[in-house]
Amino acid sequence: MAGRHLRPGGTVPGPAQFALADTVGWLITLAHLEPGREAVTAAITMQFLHRPQPADLLGEGRLLKLGRPAMQHRDTRRRDLSTRSLGWGDAP
């Protein structure tokens, strides 16, 4: 992430981390839906564990059950930065 996008203290902004979580969760959900179905975010919670340094973030997700992927975000040193739980619903 470019320096101009960092928060004071050189940390990655929470909204950028949320965007990564939402995108990874959506892709995991779509990968498990029948063709032609869509999904929308219904709920998302996040707990920050460590302050991310200005480096590449890696979003890893795991589907617990269809409609609720869980994920952890790690930095390039493989340290957990946060955990998130997302819920999904059918798109209208």
mmCIF file with all atom_site columns, C-alpha atoms in Angstrom, residues 6-85:
data_model
loop_
_atom_site.group_PDB
_atom_site.id
_atom_site.type_symbol
_atom_site.label_atom_id
_atom_site.label_alt_id
_atom_site.label_comp_id
_atom_site.label_asym_id
_atom_site.label_entity_id
_atom_site.label_seq_id
_atom_site.pdbx_PDB_ins_code
_atom_site.Cartn_x
_atom_site.Cartn_y
_atom_site.Cartn_z
_atom_site.occupancy
_atom_site.B_iso_or_equiv
_atom_site.pdbx_formal_charge
_atom_site.auth_seq_id
_atom_site.auth_comp_id
_atom_site.auth_asym_id
_atom_site.auth_atom_id
_atom_site.pdbx_PDB_model_num
ATOM 1  C CA . LEU A 1 6  ? -1.622  4.852   5.186   1.00 0.00 ? 6  LEU A CA 1
ATOM 2  C CA . ARG A 1 7  ? -3.082  6.110   8.437   1.00 0.00 ? 7  ARG A CA 1
ATOM 3  C CA . PRO A 1 8  ? -1.013  8.118   10.922  1.00 0.00 ? 8  PRO A CA 1
ATOM 4  C CA . GLY A 1 9  ? 1.614   5.893   12.460  1.00 0.00 ? 9  GLY A CA 1
ATOM 5  C CA . GLY A 1 10 ? 2.062   3.993   9.188   1.00 0.00 ? 10 GLY A CA 1
ATOM 6  C CA . THR A 1 11 ? -0.806  1.539   9.578   1.00 0.00 ? 11 THR A CA 1
ATOM 7  C CA . VAL A 1 12 ? -3.113  0.081   6.905   1.00 0.00 ? 12 VAL A CA 1
ATOM 8  C CA . PRO A 1 13 ? -6.597  1.636   7.232   1.00 0.00 ? 13 PRO A CA 1
ATOM 9  C CA . GLY A 1 14 ? -9.425  -0.505  8.578   1.00 0.00 ? 14 GLY A CA 1
ATOM 10 C CA . PRO A 1 15 ? -11.641 0.161   5.534   1.00 0.00 ? 15 PRO A CA 1
ATOM 11 C CA . ALA A 1 16 ? -8.958  -1.342  3.273   1.00 0.00 ? 16 ALA A CA 1
ATOM 12 C CA . GLN A 1 17 ? -8.845  -4.427  5.491   1.00 0.00 ? 17 GLN A CA 1
ATOM 13 C CA . PHE A 1 18 ? -12.652 -4.631  5.417   1.00 0.00 ? 18 PHE A CA 1
ATOM 14 C CA . ALA A 1 19 ? -12.601 -4.460  1.615   1.00 0.00 ? 19 ALA A CA 1
ATOM 15 C CA . LEU A 1 20 ? -10.123 -7.339  1.477   1.00 0.00 ? 20 LEU A CA 1
ATOM 16 C CA . ALA A 1 21 ? -12.241 -9.414  3.882   1.00 0.00 ? 21 ALA A CA 1
ATOM 17 C CA . ASP A 1 22 ? -15.457 -8.744  1.986   1.00 0.00 ? 22 ASP A CA 1
ATOM 18 C CA . THR A 1 23 ? -13.894 -9.554  -1.392  1.00 0.00 ? 23 THR A CA 1
ATOM 19 C CA . VAL A 1 24 ? -12.301 -12.815 -0.232  1.00 0.00 ? 24 VAL A CA 1
ATOM 20 C CA . GLY A 1 25 ? -15.506 -13.890 1.514   1.00 0.00 ? 25 GLY A CA 1
ATOM 21 C CA . TRP A 1 26 ? -17.615 -13.106 -1.539  1.00 0.00 ? 26 TRP A CA 1
ATOM 22 C CA . LEU A 1 27 ? -15.306 -15.082 -3.835  1.00 0.00 ? 27 LEU A CA 1
ATOM 23 C CA . ILE A 1 28 ? -15.327 -18.082 -1.491  1.00 0.00 ? 28 ILE A CA 1
ATOM 24 C CA . THR A 1 29 ? -19.119 -17.982 -1.327  1.00 0.00 ? 29 THR A CA 1
ATOM 25 C CA . LEU A 1 30 ? -19.545 -17.669 -5.108  1.00 0.00 ? 30 LEU A CA 1
ATOM 26 C CA . ALA A 1 31 ? -17.178 -20.598 -5.647  1.00 0.00 ? 31 ALA A CA 1
ATOM 27 C CA . HIS A 1 32 ? -19.565 -22.824 -3.686  1.00 0.00 ? 32 HIS A CA 1
ATOM 28 C CA . LEU A 1 33 ? -22.918 -21.635 -5.074  1.00 0.00 ? 33 LEU A CA 1
ATOM 29 C CA . GLU A 1 34 ? -24.790 -23.253 -7.922  1.00 0.00 ? 34 GLU A CA 1
ATOM 30 C CA . PRO A 1 35 ? -24.279 -21.540 -11.287 1.00 0.00 ? 35 PRO A CA 1
ATOM 31 C CA . GLY A 1 36 ? -26.537 -18.517 -11.707 1.00 0.00 ? 36 GLY A CA 1
ATOM 32 C CA . ARG A 1 37 ? -26.881 -17.736 -7.982  1.00 0.00 ? 37 ARG A CA 1
ATOM 33 C CA . GLU A 1 38 ? -25.454 -14.561 -6.502  1.00 0.00 ? 38 GLU A CA 1
ATOM 34 C CA . ALA A 1 39 ? -24.671 -13.536 -2.941  1.00 0.00 ? 39 ALA A CA 1
ATOM 35 C CA . VAL A 1 40 ? -24.550 -10.294 -0.976  1.00 0.00 ? 40 VAL A CA 1
ATOM 36 C CA . THR A 1 41 ? -22.900 -9.505  2.343   1.00 0.00 ? 41 THR A CA 1
ATOM 37 C CA . ALA A 1 42 ? -25.463 -9.778  5.137   1.00 0.00 ? 42 ALA A CA 1
ATOM 38 C CA . ALA A 1 43 ? -23.148 -9.313  8.143   1.00 0.00 ? 43 ALA A CA 1
ATOM 39 C CA . ILE A 1 44 ? -19.485 -8.770  8.875   1.00 0.00 ? 44 ILE A CA 1
ATOM 40 C CA . THR A 1 45 ? -17.602 -8.523  12.173  1.00 0.00 ? 45 THR A CA 1
ATOM 41 C CA . MET A 1 46 ? -13.914 -7.884  12.657  1.00 0.00 ? 46 MET A CA 1
ATOM 42 C CA . GLN A 1 47 ? -11.499 -8.116  15.577  1.00 0.00 ? 47 GLN A CA 1
ATOM 43 C CA . PHE A 1 48 ? -8.108  -6.452  15.123  1.00 0.00 ? 48 PHE A CA 1
ATOM 44 C CA . LEU A 1 49 ? -5.312  -8.501  16.710  1.00 0.00 ? 49 LEU A CA 1
ATOM 45 C CA . HIS A 1 50 ? -2.210  -6.581  15.584  1.00 0.00 ? 50 HIS A CA 1
ATOM 46 C CA . ARG A 1 51 ? -1.563  -3.307  13.824  1.00 0.00 ? 51 ARG A CA 1
ATOM 47 C CA . PRO A 1 52 ? -0.621  -4.077  10.211  1.00 0.00 ? 52 PRO A CA 1
ATOM 48 C CA . GLN A 1 53 ? 2.630   -2.614  8.962   1.00 0.00 ? 53 GLN A CA 1
ATOM 49 C CA . PRO A 1 54 ? 2.767   -0.973  5.522   1.00 0.00 ? 54 PRO A CA 1
ATOM 50 C CA . ALA A 1 55 ? 3.292   -4.194  3.564   1.00 0.00 ? 55 ALA A CA 1
ATOM 51 C CA . ASP A 1 56 ? 1.291   -6.538  1.361   1.00 0.00 ? 56 ASP A CA 1
ATOM 52 C CA . LEU A 1 57 ? -1.614  -8.211  3.155   1.00 0.00 ? 57 LEU A CA 1
ATOM 53 C CA . LEU A 1 58 ? -2.719  -11.750 2.383   1.00 0.00 ? 58 LEU A CA 1
ATOM 54 C CA . GLY A 1 59 ? -6.387  -12.638 2.862   1.00 0.00 ? 59 GLY A CA 1
ATOM 55 C CA . GLU A 1 60 ? -7.033  -16.320 3.559   1.00 0.00 ? 60 GLU A CA 1
ATOM 56 C CA . GLY A 1 61 ? -10.574 -17.602 3.826   1.00 0.00 ? 61 GLY A CA 1
ATOM 57 C CA . ARG A 1 62 ? -12.218 -20.842 4.839   1.00 0.00 ? 62 ARG A CA 1
ATOM 58 C CA . LEU A 1 63 ? -15.854 -21.794 4.291   1.00 0.00 ? 63 LEU A CA 1
ATOM 59 C CA . LEU A 1 64 ? -17.353 -23.050 7.553   1.00 0.00 ? 64 LEU A CA 1
ATOM 60 C CA . LYS A 1 65 ? -20.771 -23.634 6.057   1.00 0.00 ? 65 LYS A CA 1
ATOM 61 C CA . LEU A 1 66 ? -22.426 -22.297 2.956   1.00 0.00 ? 66 LEU A CA 1
ATOM 62 C CA . GLY A 1 67 ? -23.398 -18.712 3.632   1.00 0.00 ? 67 GLY A CA 1
ATOM 63 C CA . ARG A 1 68 ? -20.843 -18.004 6.359   1.00 0.00 ? 68 ARG A CA 1
ATOM 64 C CA . PRO A 1 69 ? -17.172 -17.940 5.416   1.00 0.00 ? 69 PRO A CA 1
ATOM 65 C CA . ALA A 1 70 ? -14.634 -17.210 8.138   1.00 0.00 ? 70 ALA A CA 1
ATOM 66 C CA . MET A 1 71 ? -11.304 -15.679 7.418   1.00 0.00 ? 71 MET A CA 1
ATOM 67 C CA . GLN A 1 72 ? -8.104  -14.446 8.915   1.00 0.00 ? 72 GLN A CA 1
ATOM 68 C CA . HIS A 1 73 ? -5.872  -11.779 7.467   1.00 0.00 ? 73 HIS A CA 1
ATOM 69 C CA . ARG A 1 74 ? -2.144  -12.146 7.750   1.00 0.00 ? 74 ARG A CA 1
ATOM 70 C CA . ASP A 1 75 ? 0.774   -9.943  6.929   1.00 0.00 ? 75 ASP A CA 1
ATOM 71 C CA . THR A 1 76 ? 3.687   -11.102 4.801   1.00 0.00 ? 76 THR A CA 1
ATOM 72 C CA . ARG A 1 77 ? 5.361   -12.471 7.925   1.00 0.00 ? 77 ARG A CA 1
ATOM 73 C CA . ARG A 1 78 ? 2.336   -14.798 8.375   1.00 0.00 ? 78 ARG A CA 1
ATOM 74 C CA . ARG A 1 79 ? 1.272   -13.144 11.643  1.00 0.00 ? 79 ARG A CA 1
ATOM 75 C CA . ASP A 1 80 ? -2.484  -13.003 12.175  1.00 0.00 ? 80 ASP A CA 1
ATOM 76 C CA . LEU A 1 81 ? -3.637  -9.386  12.026  1.00 0.00 ? 81 LEU A CA 1
ATOM 77 C CA . SER A 1 82 ? -7.354  -9.863  12.485  1.00 0.00 ? 82 SER A CA 1
ATOM 78 C CA . THR A 1 83 ? -10.145 -12.368 12.340  1.00 0.00 ? 83 THR A CA 1
ATOM 79 C CA . ARG A 1 84 ? -13.431 -11.821 10.598  1.00 0.00 ? 84 ARG A CA 1
ATOM 80 C CA . SER A 1 85 ? -16.684 -13.600 10.302  1.00 0.00 ? 85 SER A CA 1
#
